[in-house]
Structures are given as C-alpha cells and as structure tokens.
Coordinates of C-alpha atoms in Angstrom, one line a residue:
X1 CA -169.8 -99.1 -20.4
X2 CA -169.9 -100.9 -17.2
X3 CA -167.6 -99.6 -14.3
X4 CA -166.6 -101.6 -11.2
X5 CA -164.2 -99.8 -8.3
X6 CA -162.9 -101.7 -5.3
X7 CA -162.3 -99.8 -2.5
X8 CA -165.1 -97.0 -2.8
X9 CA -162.1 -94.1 -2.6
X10 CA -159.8 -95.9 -4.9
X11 CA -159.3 -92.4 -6.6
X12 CA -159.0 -90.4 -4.1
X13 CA -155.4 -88.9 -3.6
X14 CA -155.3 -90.7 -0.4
X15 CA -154.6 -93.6 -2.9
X16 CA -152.6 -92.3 -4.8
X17 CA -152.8 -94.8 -7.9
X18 CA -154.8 -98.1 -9.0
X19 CA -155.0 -100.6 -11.8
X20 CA -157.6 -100.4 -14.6
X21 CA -158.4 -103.6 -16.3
X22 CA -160.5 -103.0 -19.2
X23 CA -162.7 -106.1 -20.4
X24 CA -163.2 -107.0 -24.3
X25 CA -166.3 -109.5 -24.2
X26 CA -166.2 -111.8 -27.0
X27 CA -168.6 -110.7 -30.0
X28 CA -171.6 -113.3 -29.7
X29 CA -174.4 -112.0 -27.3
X30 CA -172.3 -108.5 -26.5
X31 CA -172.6 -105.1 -28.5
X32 CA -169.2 -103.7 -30.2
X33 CA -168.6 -101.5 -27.6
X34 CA -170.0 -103.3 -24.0
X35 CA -166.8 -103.1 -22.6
X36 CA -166.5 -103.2 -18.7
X37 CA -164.0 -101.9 -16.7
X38 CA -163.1 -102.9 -13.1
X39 CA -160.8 -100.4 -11.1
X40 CA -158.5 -101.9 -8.2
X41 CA -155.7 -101.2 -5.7
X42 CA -152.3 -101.4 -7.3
X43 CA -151.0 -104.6 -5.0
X44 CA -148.1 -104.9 -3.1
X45 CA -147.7 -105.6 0.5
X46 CA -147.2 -109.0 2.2
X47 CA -150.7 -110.2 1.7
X48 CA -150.6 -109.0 -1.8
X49 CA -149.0 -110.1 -4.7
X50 CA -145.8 -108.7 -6.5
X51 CA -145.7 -106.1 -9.7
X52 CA -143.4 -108.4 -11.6
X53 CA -142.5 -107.7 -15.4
X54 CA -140.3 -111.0 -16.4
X55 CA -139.3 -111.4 -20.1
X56 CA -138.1 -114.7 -21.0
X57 CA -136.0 -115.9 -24.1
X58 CA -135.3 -119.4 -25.2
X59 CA -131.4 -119.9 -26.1
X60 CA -130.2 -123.5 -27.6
X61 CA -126.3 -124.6 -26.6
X62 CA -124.6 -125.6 -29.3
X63 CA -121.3 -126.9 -29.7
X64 CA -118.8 -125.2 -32.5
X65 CA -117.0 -127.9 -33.0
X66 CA -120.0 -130.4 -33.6
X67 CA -121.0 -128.0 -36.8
X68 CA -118.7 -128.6 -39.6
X69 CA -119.0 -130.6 -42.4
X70 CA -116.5 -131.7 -45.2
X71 CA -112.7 -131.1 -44.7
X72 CA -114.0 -129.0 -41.6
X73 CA -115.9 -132.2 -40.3
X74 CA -112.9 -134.6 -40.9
X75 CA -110.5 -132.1 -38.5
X76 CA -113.0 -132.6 -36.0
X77 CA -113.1 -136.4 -36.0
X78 CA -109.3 -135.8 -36.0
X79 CA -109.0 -133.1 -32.7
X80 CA -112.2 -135.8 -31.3
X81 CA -109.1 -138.9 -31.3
X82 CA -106.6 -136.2 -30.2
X83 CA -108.7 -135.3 -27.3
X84 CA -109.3 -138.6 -26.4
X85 CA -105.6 -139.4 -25.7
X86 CA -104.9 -136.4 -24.3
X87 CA -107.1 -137.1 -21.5
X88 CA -105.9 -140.6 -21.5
X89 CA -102.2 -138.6 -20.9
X90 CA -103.9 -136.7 -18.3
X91 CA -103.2 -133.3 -20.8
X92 CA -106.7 -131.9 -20.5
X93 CA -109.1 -132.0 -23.1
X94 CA -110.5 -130.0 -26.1
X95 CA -112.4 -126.8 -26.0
X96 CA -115.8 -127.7 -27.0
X97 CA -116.5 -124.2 -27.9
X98 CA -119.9 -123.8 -26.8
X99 CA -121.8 -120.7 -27.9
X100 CA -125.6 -119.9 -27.7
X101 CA -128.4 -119.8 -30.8
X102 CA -131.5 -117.6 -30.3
X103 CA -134.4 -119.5 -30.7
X104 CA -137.3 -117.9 -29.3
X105 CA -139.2 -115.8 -26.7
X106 CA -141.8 -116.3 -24.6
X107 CA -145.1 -114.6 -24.2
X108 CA -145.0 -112.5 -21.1
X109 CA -146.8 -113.5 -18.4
X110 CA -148.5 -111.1 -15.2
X111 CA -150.1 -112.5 -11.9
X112 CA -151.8 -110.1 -9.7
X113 CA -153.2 -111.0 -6.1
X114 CA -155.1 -108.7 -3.9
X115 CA -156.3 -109.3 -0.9
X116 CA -159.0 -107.7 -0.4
X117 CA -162.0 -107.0 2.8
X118 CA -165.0 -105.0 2.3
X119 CA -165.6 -102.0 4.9
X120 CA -169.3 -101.7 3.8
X121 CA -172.5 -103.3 2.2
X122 CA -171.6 -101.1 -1.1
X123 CA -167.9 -102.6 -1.1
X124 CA -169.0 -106.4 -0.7
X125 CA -171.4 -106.0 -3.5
X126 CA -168.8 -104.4 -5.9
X127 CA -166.5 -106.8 -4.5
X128 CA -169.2 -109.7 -5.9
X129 CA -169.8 -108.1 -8.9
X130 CA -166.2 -108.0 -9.6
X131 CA -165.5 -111.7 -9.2
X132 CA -168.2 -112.9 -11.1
X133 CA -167.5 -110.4 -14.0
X134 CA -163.5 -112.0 -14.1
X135 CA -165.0 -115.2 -13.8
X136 CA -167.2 -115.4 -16.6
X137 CA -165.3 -113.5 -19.4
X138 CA -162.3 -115.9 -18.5
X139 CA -164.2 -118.4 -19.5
X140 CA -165.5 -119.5 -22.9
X141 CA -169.2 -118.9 -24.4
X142 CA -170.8 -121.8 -26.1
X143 CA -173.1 -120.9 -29.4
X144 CA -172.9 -120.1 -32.7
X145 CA -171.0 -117.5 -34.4
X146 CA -173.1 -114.5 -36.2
X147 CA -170.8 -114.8 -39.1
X148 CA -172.1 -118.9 -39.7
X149 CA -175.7 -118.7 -37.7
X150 CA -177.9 -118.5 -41.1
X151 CA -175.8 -121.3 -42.2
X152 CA -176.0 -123.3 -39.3
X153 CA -179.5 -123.2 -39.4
X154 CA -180.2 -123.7 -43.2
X155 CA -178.5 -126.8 -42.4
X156 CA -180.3 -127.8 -39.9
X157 CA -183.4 -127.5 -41.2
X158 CA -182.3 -129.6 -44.5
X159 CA -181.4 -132.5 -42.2
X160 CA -184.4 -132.3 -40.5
X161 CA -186.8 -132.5 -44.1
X162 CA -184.7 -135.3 -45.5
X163 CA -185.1 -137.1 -42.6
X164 CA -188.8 -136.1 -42.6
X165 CA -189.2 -135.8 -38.9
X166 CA -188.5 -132.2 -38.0
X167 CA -189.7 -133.0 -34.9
X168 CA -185.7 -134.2 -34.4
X169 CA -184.5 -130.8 -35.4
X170 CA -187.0 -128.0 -33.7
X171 CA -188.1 -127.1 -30.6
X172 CA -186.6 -126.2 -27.4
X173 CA -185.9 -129.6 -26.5
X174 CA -184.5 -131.4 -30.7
X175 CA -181.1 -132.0 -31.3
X176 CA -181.6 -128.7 -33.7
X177 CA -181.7 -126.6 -30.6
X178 CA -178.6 -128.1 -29.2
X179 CA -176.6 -127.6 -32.1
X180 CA -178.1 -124.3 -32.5
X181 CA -177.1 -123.2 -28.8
X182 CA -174.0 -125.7 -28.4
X183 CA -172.1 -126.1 -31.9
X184 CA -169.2 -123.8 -30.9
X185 CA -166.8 -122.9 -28.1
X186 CA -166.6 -119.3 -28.4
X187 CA -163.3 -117.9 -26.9
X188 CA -163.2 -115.7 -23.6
X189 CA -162.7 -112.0 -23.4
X190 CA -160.0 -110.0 -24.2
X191 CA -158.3 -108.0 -21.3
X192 CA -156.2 -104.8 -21.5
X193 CA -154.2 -103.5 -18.2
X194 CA -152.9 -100.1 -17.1
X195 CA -151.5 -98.1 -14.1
X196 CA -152.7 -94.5 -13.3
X197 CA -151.5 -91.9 -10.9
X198 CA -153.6 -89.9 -9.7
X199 CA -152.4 -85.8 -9.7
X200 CA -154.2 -82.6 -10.0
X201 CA -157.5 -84.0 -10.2
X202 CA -156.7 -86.1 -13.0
X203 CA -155.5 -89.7 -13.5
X204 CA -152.8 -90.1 -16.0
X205 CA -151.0 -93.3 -16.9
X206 CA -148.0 -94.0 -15.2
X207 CA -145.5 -94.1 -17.8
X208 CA -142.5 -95.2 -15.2
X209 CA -144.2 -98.9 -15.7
X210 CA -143.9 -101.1 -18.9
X211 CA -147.1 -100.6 -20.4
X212 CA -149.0 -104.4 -20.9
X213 CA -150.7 -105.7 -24.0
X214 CA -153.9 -107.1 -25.1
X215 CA -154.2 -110.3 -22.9
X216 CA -156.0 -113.6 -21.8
X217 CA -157.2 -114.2 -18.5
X218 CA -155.4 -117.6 -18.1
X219 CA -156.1 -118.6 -14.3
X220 CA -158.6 -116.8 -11.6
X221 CA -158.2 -118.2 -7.8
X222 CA -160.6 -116.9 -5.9
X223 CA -159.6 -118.0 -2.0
X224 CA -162.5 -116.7 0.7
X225 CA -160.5 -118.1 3.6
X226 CA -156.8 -116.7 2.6
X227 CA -154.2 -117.3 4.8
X228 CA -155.8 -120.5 6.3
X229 CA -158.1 -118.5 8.1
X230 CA -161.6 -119.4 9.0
X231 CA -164.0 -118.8 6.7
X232 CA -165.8 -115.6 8.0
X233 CA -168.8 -113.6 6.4
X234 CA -171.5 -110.6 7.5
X235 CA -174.6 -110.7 9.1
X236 CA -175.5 -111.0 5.3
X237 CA -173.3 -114.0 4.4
X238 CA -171.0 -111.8 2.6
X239 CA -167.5 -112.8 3.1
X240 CA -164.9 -110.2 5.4
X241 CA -162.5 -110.5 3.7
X242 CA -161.1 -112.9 -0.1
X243 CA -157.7 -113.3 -2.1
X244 CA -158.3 -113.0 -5.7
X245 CA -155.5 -113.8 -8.0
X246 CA -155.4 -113.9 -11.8
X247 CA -152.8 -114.7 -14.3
X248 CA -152.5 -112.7 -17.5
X249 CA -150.6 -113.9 -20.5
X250 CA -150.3 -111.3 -23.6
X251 CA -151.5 -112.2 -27.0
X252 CA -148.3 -111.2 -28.7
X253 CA -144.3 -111.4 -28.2
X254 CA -142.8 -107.8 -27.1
X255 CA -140.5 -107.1 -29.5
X256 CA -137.3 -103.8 -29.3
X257 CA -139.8 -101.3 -30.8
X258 CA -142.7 -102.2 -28.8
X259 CA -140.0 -101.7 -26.0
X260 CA -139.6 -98.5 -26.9
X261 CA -142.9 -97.5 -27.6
X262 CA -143.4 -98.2 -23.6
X263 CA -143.8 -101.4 -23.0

C-alpha cells in the first residue's frame, strides 16, 4: 500500500484531524490489494472549500383533482365548468388540491477544495505525487479485460490466418496490437472517504460526521494560480502554492438504514 500525507505533521495533535481518501484502482494492470491512500487537511476556511453533506429527493406535483376516472372523472369536468363561472362571477376558484408523489432520490454528491502551499522540498513532492495519483485514477484505462484477454487474442489471431497476412495482426505496430492495447475503456478507480480525530495517540473515525460511500471521482480542478494570483514556483519550478478541488459522487442512493448505520 501506497501512502501520501499533505502537510508532513498532518497527524500531529497540533492538527487535530484530517481526511483519508482511500484509492481502489481498477483491476487491469493493478494487484487485488494496490490500494493507495492519500491523507489531507480536513478543509474549511475562506480559501478552502465547505464540508457539505446535501441529500436531494425528487417530488412530482400532482393535482387531486386531475386523477379520477369514471363517475369520479365526470364530477370533475362538472366542478372544472363550475369553477369557470365562478371566476367569471368573481367567486374565486376551485381548490386544485395539489399534493406531492415521491419519485426519486439523488446520488449524493461531495466537493472538497484545499488550498494548499508547500513549506518544503518533501511537501512539494508529496504535493505532486498527490495530484498526479487523483489525476490518473479519475480517469479511465484503455486495454483489455483479464477476464476476455485469451479471447481477444484467439480472435485476433484467426482474422489474421484467414486473411493470410498476419503481418496485419502482429507486431508492435498491426492493427492486432492496437486492438490488443485499445479494445476497451476500462473504468477509473474507486474512491472511499473518511474523517479521523486524532486522541491519545490514536486516530479514530469521527463518528459526529455522516460516514460517505464508495465513490467516483467525477471532476478534479487543479488551479496553480488560485485566487487570480500570479503564477509563482521555487527555485526548482515547483509551484508555492495550488487549489485542488475534486467532486465525489457515491455509487449508490443512501437509504433510512444506511442512515442509521452512520451515514
């Protein structure tokens, strides 16, 4: 397992707490358990972002009056001619009735943005290694799938006698190699997120926030002038200071015993 920590003395007590974000690489090219975990500030602050948990459920209006049918539906059309001359007679109109239909929930949706400036060579590296680890497993990789490989190839190769030139199909520069390397969008890492206090020399979870599902990175912004400042680096060319932002959406709707199990 990989670890990444930005600052150096995230866990010290001086902190207090941070964020872990735990990284599920996809299967193809990665061992079972190569997880990676990157350890950061928990934000807050003006320059950082907020710690927002926002559910949202979808709810239809729907009209009481507008649902009958039969001898139901003719008293309608009837109270529909009353209204009419009632507001002609300046007597008001109908109540419509209006009432609300569940129809769905959202998945929830997390954006985190630190703003974040390196004290020291060790910090701008981690800092590097950071971003380019959230930048590539939010993105896709492109290859074949263990599970269809042999077939793939088998394939491949049958084309390529039929044809009898498998010249076409071989080689690091054929059309076998491309679909062999390039047949497949495999989908981006997995991401899990939780909050730690730290106490007593130990760093338990912080079970007075919701906990958050399994999760796709959806969107990483990596600004290295934030706040319409000048871009600035080190003797080195390492930047002073960057904004990173991501936006997590969970894999699955929280339901009332998820809820209660924490989160």
């Amino acid at each position: 397992m990989t670890n990444y920590v930005f600052p150096s003395d995230l866990t010290s007590r001086q902190q207090g707490h941070f964020m872990k974000i735990v990284v599920f690489p996809s299967s193809v090219g990665s061992a079972p358990n190569d997880n990676i975990t990157i350890m950061l500030f928990i934000p807050g602050g003006p320059q950082n972002g907020p710690m927002n948990w926002a559910m949202v459920h979808e709810y239809d209006d729907v009209k009481l009056t507008k649902l009958g049918t039969g001898a139901i539906g003719a008293i309608t059309r009837v109270l529909d001619v009353g209204a009419g001359a009632a507001r002609l007679a300046g007597q008001g109109t109908i109540n419509p009735k209006v009432d609300v239909l569940y129809g769905n929930s959202e998945l929830r949706q997390f954006t985190f943005s630190f703003f974040m400036a390196p004290q020291s060579k060790k910090e701008s590296e981690e800092l590097k290694m950071i971003i380019k680890t959230l930048r590539k497993y939010s993105a896709p990789e492109i290859g074949v799938p263990t599970s269809v490989r042999a077939d793939v190839n088998a394939a491949i190769s049958a084309v390529g006698n039929l044809a009898g030139q498998p010249g076409l199909f071989a080689g690091a520069s054929g059309q076998g190699s491309q679909l062999k390397s390039g047949l497949w969008f495999v989908p981006p890492a997995e991401f899990l997120i939780s909050f730690h206090s730290i106490a007593n020399n130990a760093a338990p979870e912080n079970e007075y926030l919701p906990k958050i599902g399994r999760c796709v990175l959806e969107r990483i912004d990596v600004d290295f002038s934030p706040g319409q400042n000048e871009f600035s680096t080190f003797n080195d060319g390492a930047p002073t200071n960057v904004q990173l932002t991501m936006i997590f959406r969970e894999m699955r709707i929280i339901s009332q015993t998820d809820i209660d199990n924490g989160y």
